[in-house]
């Protein structure tokens, strides 16, 4: 249908060359087919309305419950630009407002708050002064009015209006056999053509992006083996980022508590509650023969108000799907006790699933006020599903809190440390940086759940736990000190990412009924929030002799500064007015106080041509002084990655004024197929794309695959880079690609060109072949990475580079659907390399 329409319009223009027909107008009908369908456009042609495509959709509030568009009202301004308002739902005191120059690109939506709840059927008209008038109805049918600025970003206070009901009269049209209400406009043929081209391009892109290696047997049966190609190494070199491969750590899918954080006791602080998960409470994961008594009287810390009140019954903790106990290993047990000066002894045990006693120790207590007691348990036997048992030795009322059990063998044997196997497998990636603590977890579910770094440092009992946007609990035991320390331990730059004064745009409604960004942190509270961000830099880098924050760091065991260089502000936010105002304030304050700190902004959750991406980059390039780089996110199909290899080629390196452009941090990305697990197909697509990222390593500063960790049985998201259980760590093909690009990365890019032989350069599958040559300045070593995503082998002749005898080569091959890789290391030499079907090679050239 789209093709036919495009042809009709093109013919009208062609036949009408030089005649009045070139001036001919067309009629558009803008409407929403249903509340989840977003805003659509149809064009009148050949006596009927023809659907062209979707212009935009609602970005308001939670996925599932919200993201709906009711009663869209569109207005075309005298200057030809467009304004859109629509109703969000029947509860919220706000409407959606958006602006477009051409109907194709819409500015990210704003959600101006009004005084009445709900705000029904908003409509928009242009006033004589170039401003706009928005009217809406209240639940009891009253009409109200508010003015809007020409750029549709400032909205006045609403007041009663006497406007006639006729203002709500709408046009109708039958599109694809169904009658809809909407707005009709007369536009030029050129405008219709531009729309048609846009939808054609989207459709073509969609077709390419659906290419799957899995379908090769059917689609590429004609391909004969081997494909012969030449790789010609050029003479041009450029400096590229030496921090290209890092990691993104978010507490999603039990990545922190129950995951990387080695604490074995679940709900150690008795702070679980129904905000974490509806059915949870202070006793979740704890068991006793009688109901467990919980008290909040005279708590251990105001941030940790609940504790258990024991009498004579034993108390046991189930751990995180059981406690993994290994024979011969030692475990540090600790517990705070409040006993009003009475003596109480406890027996502490580790008991196997079948009741076998695995370890036992005694704890004598005599605490008048909260006192911490510790003991060490040595396991006599192993059990992956043990429990921790606390047995009071006499009947006496005793408060217990912060009941903790850690393996002594943590990563680098740190106290309050990380699970050794998981931390090591991450360290083996040799990540150049770690972004933490999220993701959506950084900006949180609503204003109250924004992550405050300063709630996560200091003594464990004083840290402020909170619910996790991913549907569980954050103890904050793995807090900023532990994150920074881990970065230091594995030689990665810390990249903390904190909210830009707005929560996650997918947040549920607050008490006022405002969902999404909820209007952002109120302006009168922004100075305090900004101070909090400045305090982080002071905490990380300051001098303990002069700074109270740095003193806190020193008291935690790190008097030397952490030498923080980067800070991320915002995570894939809607780049609306509420965001931009706050983001600018934050960046200005950081720049002023800490001019050397490199700020990383955000350009929303999707790649081009999404509204947030476009507006985000426009803002970034308009304010290059504010940020060093911006964070891009995209989760896409394997076909998309293979067909967008030139994504960064056209990014300007310098801006109009000659200043260097802010850089790119590709902070979250992953290729996926319908299987939703990393496999050889997704890994090869990522590897191909990463060769192009390396080629653009002068503008792309950092990348991190996302998400990184996922615990069996607790997954919020797929695919992930590493899957784990209590006793297992399973790396994926995605992990191996990240590792190869990290270990075989460099700081200089050497130009090279791959050409398929005998095919006159027209080989239509060249998006399936890739190579990248880099050099490390310090060592002079070169690394060549080659990817063959074809179903046949590749015979590659290399010109301009000879691989000396005994050169180390690491790589993998497999079938597209394989999820487990066998990595191979062998030696290669010469200038002829053969790669099997679906394979990758990384070669070290000394
Ligand atoms: O990586 C998982 C989630 O994806 C992140 O929390 C968020 O930033 C993105 O939407």
Coordinates of C-alpha atoms in Angstrom, one line a residue, residues 182-736:
X182 CA -9.0 13.0 14.1
X183 CA -7.7 16.1 12.5
X184 CA -7.5 16.9 8.8
X185 CA -4.9 19.2 7.2
X186 CA -4.1 20.3 3.7
X187 CA -0.4 20.0 3.1
X188 CA 1.8 20.2 0.0
X189 CA 2.7 17.2 -2.1
X190 CA 6.3 17.7 -1.1
X191 CA 5.3 17.2 2.5
X192 CA 3.5 14.0 1.7
X193 CA 6.5 12.8 -0.3
X194 CA 8.8 13.4 2.6
X195 CA 6.5 11.4 4.8
X196 CA 6.2 8.6 2.3
X197 CA 10.0 8.5 2.0
X198 CA 10.4 8.4 5.7
X199 CA 8.0 5.5 6.1
X200 CA 9.6 3.7 3.1
X201 CA 13.1 4.1 4.7
X202 CA 11.8 2.8 8.0
X203 CA 10.3 -0.2 6.3
X204 CA 13.5 -0.9 4.3
X205 CA 15.5 -0.7 7.5
X206 CA 13.1 -3.1 9.2
X207 CA 13.5 -5.6 6.4
X208 CA 17.3 -5.5 6.6
X209 CA 17.2 -5.6 10.4
X210 CA 15.2 -8.9 10.3
X211 CA 18.1 -10.7 8.6
X212 CA 19.0 -13.8 10.7
X213 CA 22.0 -16.1 10.4
X214 CA 19.6 -18.8 11.6
X215 CA 17.9 -18.6 8.2
X216 CA 21.1 -18.9 6.2
X217 CA 20.6 -22.5 5.3
X218 CA 17.5 -21.5 3.5
X219 CA 18.5 -18.1 2.2
X220 CA 22.2 -18.5 1.4
X221 CA 22.2 -22.0 0.0
X222 CA 23.7 -20.6 -3.2
X223 CA 26.9 -19.6 -1.4
X224 CA 29.9 -21.8 -2.2
X225 CA 32.8 -22.4 0.1
X226 CA 35.3 -20.8 0.6
X227 CA 34.6 -17.1 0.1
X228 CA 37.9 -15.5 -0.9
X229 CA 38.8 -12.1 0.3
X230 CA 41.7 -9.8 0.7
X231 CA 42.5 -7.6 3.6
X232 CA 44.7 -4.7 2.6
X233 CA 46.3 -2.9 5.5
X234 CA 46.7 0.8 4.9
X235 CA 49.2 3.3 6.1
X236 CA 46.8 5.6 7.9
X237 CA 46.7 5.5 11.7
X238 CA 44.6 7.3 14.2
X239 CA 44.4 7.5 18.0
X240 CA 41.4 5.7 19.4
X241 CA 40.1 5.4 22.9
X242 CA 42.0 3.0 25.1
X243 CA 38.9 2.6 27.3
X244 CA 36.7 1.1 24.6
X245 CA 35.6 -2.0 26.5
X246 CA 34.2 -1.7 30.0
X247 CA 31.3 -3.2 31.9
X248 CA 27.9 -2.1 33.0
X249 CA 26.9 -3.3 36.5
X250 CA 23.3 -2.9 37.5
X251 CA 21.6 -4.7 40.4
X252 CA 19.1 -6.4 38.0
X253 CA 18.3 -10.1 38.1
X254 CA 19.8 -10.4 41.6
X255 CA 23.2 -9.1 40.3
X256 CA 24.1 -7.5 43.7
X257 CA 22.3 -8.9 46.7
X258 CA 22.2 -12.7 46.2
X259 CA 24.8 -12.3 43.4
X260 CA 28.1 -10.5 43.3
X261 CA 27.8 -9.3 46.9
X262 CA 29.0 -12.3 48.9
X263 CA 26.6 -12.0 51.9
X264 CA 24.9 -15.4 52.4
X265 CA 22.1 -14.3 54.6
X266 CA 19.0 -13.0 52.9
X267 CA 17.1 -10.1 54.6
X268 CA 19.9 -9.9 57.2
X269 CA 18.5 -6.5 58.4
X270 CA 14.8 -7.5 58.6
X271 CA 14.0 -4.6 56.3
X272 CA 12.2 -6.4 53.6
X273 CA 8.8 -4.9 53.0
X274 CA 5.9 -4.9 50.6
X275 CA 7.5 -2.1 48.6
X276 CA 10.2 -4.6 47.6
X277 CA 7.6 -7.2 46.7
X278 CA 4.0 -7.3 47.6
X279 CA 4.2 -10.5 49.6
X280 CA 7.4 -9.7 51.4
X281 CA 7.8 -8.4 55.0
X282 CA 10.4 -8.1 57.8
X283 CA 10.5 -11.9 58.4
X284 CA 10.9 -13.0 54.7
X285 CA 13.6 -15.6 54.4
X286 CA 13.5 -16.2 58.2
X287 CA 11.9 -19.1 59.9
X288 CA 11.1 -20.2 63.4
X289 CA 8.7 -22.6 65.0
X290 CA 6.6 -19.7 66.3
X291 CA 5.7 -16.4 64.5
X292 CA 8.8 -14.2 64.5
X293 CA 8.3 -11.1 66.6
X294 CA 9.6 -7.9 64.9
X295 CA 10.2 -4.7 66.9
X296 CA 11.1 -1.2 65.9
X297 CA 11.7 0.1 69.5
X298 CA 15.1 1.4 70.1
X299 CA 16.5 0.3 66.7
X300 CA 20.1 -0.3 65.8
X301 CA 20.0 2.6 63.4
X302 CA 17.2 4.9 62.3
X303 CA 18.0 3.7 58.7
X304 CA 17.5 0.2 59.8
X305 CA 14.5 0.3 62.1
X306 CA 13.3 -3.4 62.2
X307 CA 14.8 -6.2 64.2
X308 CA 13.8 -9.6 65.5
X309 CA 12.9 -10.1 69.1
X310 CA 13.9 -13.6 70.1
X311 CA 12.8 -15.6 73.1
X312 CA 13.9 -19.2 73.3
X313 CA 13.0 -20.4 69.8
X314 CA 15.6 -21.0 67.2
X315 CA 15.7 -18.7 64.1
X316 CA 16.9 -19.9 60.8
X317 CA 17.6 -18.2 57.5
X318 CA 17.1 -19.8 54.1
X319 CA 19.8 -17.8 52.4
X320 CA 19.5 -17.0 48.7
X321 CA 17.9 -20.2 47.4
X322 CA 20.0 -21.9 50.1
X323 CA 23.4 -21.2 51.5
X324 CA 26.3 -22.7 49.6
X325 CA 28.7 -24.3 52.1
X326 CA 32.0 -25.9 51.2
X327 CA 33.8 -28.4 53.4
X328 CA 36.9 -27.0 55.0
X329 CA 36.0 -23.4 54.2
X330 CA 35.6 -20.7 56.9
X331 CA 32.6 -18.4 57.3
X332 CA 32.4 -15.2 59.2
X333 CA 29.3 -14.9 61.2
X334 CA 28.2 -11.6 62.9
X335 CA 25.1 -10.4 64.6
X336 CA 24.1 -7.3 66.6
X337 CA 22.5 -8.1 69.9
X338 CA 20.4 -6.0 72.3
X339 CA 19.8 -7.8 75.5
X340 CA 19.3 -5.1 78.2
X341 CA 22.4 -6.3 80.0
X342 CA 21.2 -9.9 80.3
X343 CA 23.6 -12.7 79.5
X344 CA 22.5 -14.8 76.6
X345 CA 24.4 -17.5 74.7
X346 CA 23.6 -18.6 71.2
X347 CA 24.6 -21.7 69.3
X348 CA 25.2 -20.8 65.6
X349 CA 24.9 -23.7 63.1
X350 CA 25.1 -24.4 59.5
X351 CA 22.7 -27.2 58.7
X352 CA 22.5 -29.1 55.5
X353 CA 19.3 -29.6 53.5
X354 CA 18.8 -33.0 55.0
X355 CA 19.4 -31.8 58.5
X356 CA 23.1 -32.8 58.7
X357 CA 25.1 -30.5 61.0
X358 CA 27.8 -28.8 58.8
X359 CA 29.3 -26.3 61.2
X360 CA 28.8 -25.1 64.7
X361 CA 30.0 -22.3 67.0
X362 CA 29.0 -20.6 70.2
X363 CA 28.4 -17.0 70.8
X364 CA 28.3 -15.5 74.3
X365 CA 26.6 -12.2 74.6
X366 CA 26.0 -9.7 77.3
X367 CA 24.8 -6.6 75.6
X368 CA 23.3 -3.7 77.4
X369 CA 23.0 -1.7 74.2
X370 CA 23.3 -2.9 70.6
X371 CA 26.6 -4.7 70.3
X372 CA 28.1 -6.7 67.4
X373 CA 29.3 -10.3 68.1
X374 CA 31.2 -12.4 65.7
X375 CA 32.4 -15.9 65.3
X376 CA 33.8 -18.1 62.7
X377 CA 32.1 -21.3 61.4
X378 CA 34.3 -24.0 59.7
X379 CA 32.3 -26.3 57.5
X380 CA 32.9 -30.0 58.0
X381 CA 30.9 -31.0 54.9
X382 CA 29.6 -29.3 51.8
X383 CA 26.0 -28.5 50.9
X384 CA 24.7 -26.1 48.3
X385 CA 21.4 -25.7 50.1
X386 CA 22.3 -25.2 53.7
X387 CA 20.7 -22.9 56.2
X388 CA 21.9 -20.7 59.0
X389 CA 20.5 -21.5 62.4
X390 CA 20.6 -19.4 65.5
X391 CA 19.6 -21.1 68.8
X392 CA 19.2 -19.0 71.9
X393 CA 20.4 -21.0 74.9
X394 CA 17.8 -19.8 77.4
X395 CA 14.4 -18.1 77.4
X396 CA 15.1 -14.4 77.4
X397 CA 14.0 -11.5 75.3
X398 CA 16.9 -10.5 73.1
X399 CA 16.9 -8.2 70.0
X400 CA 19.0 -9.4 67.0
X401 CA 19.8 -7.5 63.8
X402 CA 22.2 -7.4 60.9
X403 CA 22.7 -11.2 61.0
X404 CA 25.4 -11.8 58.5
X405 CA 27.4 -14.7 57.1
X406 CA 30.2 -14.2 54.6
X407 CA 32.7 -16.7 53.2
X408 CA 36.2 -15.7 54.3
X409 CA 37.2 -16.4 50.7
X410 CA 35.9 -13.4 49.0
X411 CA 37.4 -11.6 46.0
X412 CA 40.9 -10.5 47.2
X413 CA 39.7 -11.7 50.6
X414 CA 38.0 -8.3 51.3
X415 CA 35.7 -8.0 54.2
X416 CA 32.1 -7.3 53.2
X417 CA 33.4 -8.5 49.9
X418 CA 32.4 -9.9 46.6
X419 CA 31.8 -13.5 45.5
X420 CA 35.2 -14.7 44.3
X421 CA 34.2 -16.7 41.2
X422 CA 31.9 -14.0 39.9
X423 CA 34.2 -11.1 40.6
X424 CA 37.1 -13.0 39.0
X425 CA 35.2 -13.8 35.8
X426 CA 34.4 -10.1 35.5
X427 CA 38.0 -9.2 36.2
X428 CA 39.1 -11.6 33.4
X429 CA 37.3 -9.3 31.0
X430 CA 39.9 -6.7 31.9
X431 CA 37.3 -4.0 31.7
X432 CA 38.7 -0.5 31.4
X433 CA 35.9 1.0 33.4
X434 CA 32.8 0.0 35.4
X435 CA 29.6 1.8 35.2
X436 CA 27.4 1.4 38.3
X437 CA 24.9 1.2 40.0
X438 CA 22.5 1.2 37.0
X439 CA 20.5 1.4 34.6
X440 CA 17.0 2.1 35.7
X441 CA 18.1 1.5 39.2
X442 CA 20.1 4.7 39.2
X443 CA 17.2 6.9 38.5
X444 CA 14.7 4.7 40.3
X445 CA 11.0 4.0 40.4
X446 CA 9.6 7.5 41.2
X447 CA 11.2 10.4 42.9
X448 CA 11.5 8.6 46.2
X449 CA 13.5 5.7 44.8
X450 CA 16.2 7.8 43.1
X451 CA 19.5 6.3 44.1
X452 CA 21.3 8.4 46.6
X453 CA 25.0 7.3 46.7
X454 CA 25.4 8.7 50.2
X455 CA 22.8 6.2 51.5
X456 CA 25.2 3.4 50.5
X457 CA 28.4 4.3 52.4
X458 CA 29.4 4.1 56.0
X459 CA 28.7 1.4 58.6
X460 CA 26.5 -1.3 57.1
X461 CA 23.8 -0.8 59.7
X462 CA 23.5 2.9 58.9
X463 CA 23.2 2.4 55.1
X464 CA 19.7 3.1 53.9
X465 CA 18.1 0.1 52.2
X466 CA 15.5 0.7 49.5
X467 CA 13.3 -1.2 47.2
X468 CA 14.8 -2.1 43.8
X469 CA 13.0 -1.0 40.7
X470 CA 13.5 -4.6 39.4
X471 CA 11.1 -5.9 42.1
X472 CA 13.3 -6.9 45.0
X473 CA 15.4 -5.3 47.8
X474 CA 18.7 -3.4 47.9
X475 CA 20.6 -3.8 51.2
X476 CA 23.2 -1.4 49.9
X477 CA 25.8 -3.7 51.4
X478 CA 27.4 -3.4 48.0
X479 CA 27.6 0.4 48.1
X480 CA 29.8 3.0 46.6
X481 CA 32.8 2.2 48.7
X482 CA 32.7 -1.4 47.6
X483 CA 32.1 -0.4 43.9
X484 CA 35.1 2.0 43.9
X485 CA 37.3 -0.6 45.7
X486 CA 36.4 -3.3 43.1
X487 CA 37.3 -0.8 40.3
X488 CA 40.6 -0.2 41.9
X489 CA 41.2 -3.9 42.5
X490 CA 40.8 -4.7 38.9
X491 CA 42.3 -1.6 37.4
X492 CA 39.0 -0.2 36.0
X493 CA 38.0 3.5 36.0
X494 CA 34.9 4.1 38.1
X495 CA 32.0 5.5 36.2
X496 CA 29.2 6.2 38.7
X497 CA 25.9 7.1 37.1
X498 CA 23.4 9.1 39.1
X499 CA 20.0 10.5 38.3
X500 CA 19.7 13.8 36.5
X501 CA 17.1 15.1 39.0
X502 CA 14.4 12.9 37.3
X503 CA 13.3 9.3 38.1
X504 CA 12.8 6.6 35.4
X505 CA 10.4 7.8 32.8
X506 CA 8.6 4.4 33.2
X507 CA 7.8 5.1 36.8
X508 CA 4.3 4.4 38.2
X509 CA 2.2 7.3 39.5
X510 CA 2.9 8.9 42.8
X511 CA 0.2 10.0 45.3
X512 CA -0.6 13.0 43.2
X513 CA -1.2 10.8 40.2
X514 CA 1.9 11.9 38.4
X515 CA 3.7 9.0 36.7
X516 CA 6.9 8.9 34.6
X517 CA 9.4 11.6 35.5
X518 CA 6.8 13.0 38.0
X519 CA 7.8 16.5 37.3
X520 CA 11.4 15.9 38.4
X521 CA 12.9 16.8 41.8
X522 CA 11.1 20.0 42.8
X523 CA 13.3 23.1 41.9
X524 CA 13.6 24.1 45.5
X525 CA 15.1 20.8 46.3
X526 CA 17.6 20.8 43.4
X527 CA 20.3 22.7 45.3
X528 CA 20.4 20.0 47.9
X529 CA 20.5 17.3 45.3
X530 CA 23.3 19.0 43.4
X531 CA 25.2 19.3 46.6
X532 CA 24.9 15.5 47.0
X533 CA 26.5 15.0 43.6
X534 CA 29.3 17.4 44.4
X535 CA 29.8 15.5 47.7
X536 CA 30.4 12.3 45.8
X537 CA 33.3 13.8 44.0
X538 CA 34.6 15.2 47.3
X539 CA 34.1 11.8 49.0
X540 CA 36.0 10.0 46.2
X541 CA 38.8 12.5 45.6
X542 CA 38.9 14.9 48.6
X543 CA 41.5 15.2 51.4
X544 CA 40.4 13.6 54.6
X545 CA 42.1 16.4 56.6
X546 CA 39.8 19.0 55.2
X547 CA 36.7 17.2 53.9
X548 CA 34.2 15.4 56.1
X549 CA 33.2 13.2 53.1
X550 CA 36.8 12.3 52.3
X551 CA 37.3 11.6 56.1
X552 CA 34.5 9.0 55.8
X553 CA 36.3 7.4 52.9
X554 CA 39.5 7.3 54.9
X555 CA 37.6 5.8 57.9
X556 CA 36.3 3.1 55.6
X557 CA 39.9 2.1 54.9
X558 CA 40.8 4.2 51.9
X559 CA 42.7 7.4 52.9
X560 CA 44.1 7.7 49.4
X561 CA 41.8 9.4 46.9
X562 CA 40.0 7.1 44.4
X563 CA 40.9 9.5 41.6
X564 CA 37.4 9.6 40.2
X565 CA 37.5 11.0 36.6
X566 CA 34.1 10.4 35.2
X567 CA 30.5 10.9 36.4
X568 CA 27.4 9.9 34.6
X569 CA 24.3 12.1 34.9
X570 CA 21.0 10.6 33.8
X571 CA 20.1 7.2 32.4
X572 CA 18.2 7.0 29.1
X573 CA 15.8 9.7 30.2
X574 CA 13.1 11.4 28.2
X575 CA 15.0 14.5 27.1
X576 CA 12.0 16.7 27.8
X577 CA 12.0 20.1 29.4
X578 CA 11.9 18.7 33.0
X579 CA 15.1 16.7 32.3
X580 CA 16.9 19.4 30.4
X581 CA 16.4 22.1 33.0
X582 CA 17.7 19.9 35.8
X583 CA 20.5 18.3 33.7
X584 CA 21.9 21.7 32.8
X585 CA 21.8 22.9 36.4
X586 CA 23.7 19.8 37.6
X587 CA 26.3 19.9 34.8
X588 CA 27.0 23.6 35.3
X589 CA 27.5 23.1 39.1
X590 CA 29.9 20.2 38.5
X591 CA 31.8 22.0 35.8
X592 CA 32.2 25.0 38.0
X593 CA 33.4 23.2 41.1
X594 CA 35.3 20.3 39.4
X595 CA 36.3 21.4 35.9
X596 CA 38.4 18.3 35.3
X597 CA 35.6 15.8 36.0
X598 CA 34.3 14.4 32.7
X599 CA 30.6 14.4 32.7
X600 CA 28.6 11.7 30.8
X601 CA 25.1 12.7 29.8
X602 CA 22.4 10.7 28.1
X603 CA 20.5 10.7 24.8
X604 CA 17.6 8.5 25.8
X605 CA 16.8 4.8 25.4
X606 CA 17.0 4.3 21.6
X607 CA 19.2 5.0 18.6
X608 CA 18.4 7.4 15.8
X609 CA 15.8 8.4 14.7
X610 CA 14.2 8.3 18.2
X611 CA 13.0 11.7 19.6
X612 CA 15.2 11.5 22.7
X613 CA 18.3 10.6 20.7
X614 CA 17.7 13.6 18.3
X615 CA 16.9 16.1 21.0
X616 CA 19.6 14.7 23.3
X617 CA 22.3 15.1 20.6
X618 CA 21.0 18.5 19.6
X619 CA 21.2 19.6 23.3
X620 CA 24.7 18.1 23.7
X621 CA 26.1 19.7 20.6
X622 CA 24.6 23.0 21.6
X623 CA 26.3 22.7 25.1
X624 CA 29.6 21.0 24.3
X625 CA 31.1 22.7 27.4
X626 CA 28.7 20.8 29.7
X627 CA 29.6 17.3 29.0
X628 CA 32.5 15.2 27.9
X629 CA 30.4 12.4 26.4
X630 CA 26.9 11.1 26.2
X631 CA 25.5 7.7 26.8
X632 CA 23.7 5.9 24.0
X633 CA 21.6 2.7 24.5
X634 CA 20.2 0.3 22.0
X635 CA 19.1 -3.3 22.2
X636 CA 18.7 -4.6 18.7
X637 CA 18.4 -7.5 16.4
X638 CA 21.5 -9.2 14.9
X639 CA 20.4 -7.9 11.5
X640 CA 20.3 -4.4 12.8
X641 CA 23.9 -4.5 14.0
X642 CA 25.1 -6.0 10.8
X643 CA 23.4 -3.4 8.7
X644 CA 24.3 -0.4 10.7
X645 CA 28.1 -0.8 10.6
X646 CA 28.5 2.8 9.5
X647 CA 26.5 4.1 12.5
X648 CA 29.3 6.3 13.8
X649 CA 31.0 7.1 10.6
X650 CA 29.1 10.3 10.1
X651 CA 29.3 11.6 13.6
X652 CA 30.9 15.0 13.5
X653 CA 34.3 15.0 15.2
X654 CA 34.3 18.8 15.5
X655 CA 31.4 21.2 16.0
X656 CA 30.5 24.2 13.9
X657 CA 32.8 26.4 16.0
X658 CA 35.8 24.0 15.5
X659 CA 35.7 22.7 19.0
X660 CA 35.8 18.9 19.5
X661 CA 32.5 17.2 19.6
X662 CA 31.4 15.5 22.8
X663 CA 32.2 11.7 22.6
X664 CA 30.0 8.7 22.6
X665 CA 29.6 6.2 25.4
X666 CA 27.7 3.2 24.1
X667 CA 26.6 2.4 27.6
X668 CA 24.0 -0.4 26.9
X669 CA 23.7 -2.6 23.9
X670 CA 23.2 -6.2 23.0
X671 CA 22.2 -8.1 19.9
X672 CA 19.3 -10.5 20.3
X673 CA 17.3 -13.0 18.4
X674 CA 13.9 -14.4 19.2
X675 CA 15.7 -16.9 21.5
X676 CA 16.7 -14.1 23.9
X677 CA 19.9 -15.7 24.9
X678 CA 23.4 -14.8 23.7
X679 CA 24.5 -17.4 21.1
X680 CA 27.1 -17.5 18.3
X681 CA 24.8 -15.5 16.0
X682 CA 24.4 -12.6 18.5
X683 CA 28.1 -12.7 19.4
X684 CA 29.2 -12.5 15.8
X685 CA 26.8 -9.6 15.1
X686 CA 28.3 -7.8 18.2
X687 CA 31.8 -8.6 17.1
X688 CA 31.2 -7.2 13.6
X689 CA 29.8 -4.1 15.1
X690 CA 32.7 -3.7 17.5
X691 CA 35.2 -3.7 14.7
X692 CA 33.4 -0.7 13.3
X693 CA 33.2 0.8 16.8
X694 CA 37.0 0.4 17.0
X695 CA 37.3 2.1 13.6
X696 CA 35.3 5.0 15.1
X697 CA 37.2 4.8 18.4
X698 CA 38.2 8.5 17.9
X699 CA 34.5 9.5 18.6
X700 CA 33.3 6.4 20.6
X701 CA 35.1 6.6 23.9
X702 CA 33.6 3.7 25.8
X703 CA 31.2 0.8 25.3
X704 CA 29.5 -1.7 27.7
X705 CA 27.3 -4.7 27.0
X706 CA 24.2 -4.9 29.0
X707 CA 23.0 -6.3 31.3
X708 CA 26.0 -8.2 32.7
X709 CA 24.7 -10.6 35.3
X710 CA 21.6 -12.7 35.7
X711 CA 20.9 -15.2 38.5
X712 CA 19.1 -18.4 37.6
X713 CA 15.5 -18.2 38.7
X714 CA 15.6 -14.4 39.2
X715 CA 16.0 -13.0 35.8
X716 CA 14.4 -9.7 34.9
X717 CA 16.0 -9.4 31.5
X718 CA 17.4 -11.4 28.6
X719 CA 19.9 -11.7 27.0
X720 CA 22.7 -11.2 29.6
X721 CA 26.4 -11.6 29.4
X722 CA 26.9 -13.9 32.4
X723 CA 24.4 -16.3 33.9
X724 CA 25.0 -17.7 37.4
X725 CA 23.6 -19.8 40.2
X726 CA 24.9 -20.2 43.8
X727 CA 27.5 -22.7 42.6
X728 CA 27.9 -22.0 38.9
X729 CA 29.1 -19.2 36.7
X730 CA 28.3 -19.6 33.0
X731 CA 29.9 -17.2 30.5
X732 CA 28.2 -16.7 27.1
X733 CA 29.4 -16.1 23.6
X734 CA 28.7 -12.4 24.3
X735 CA 31.2 -12.6 27.1
X736 CA 33.9 -14.1 25.0

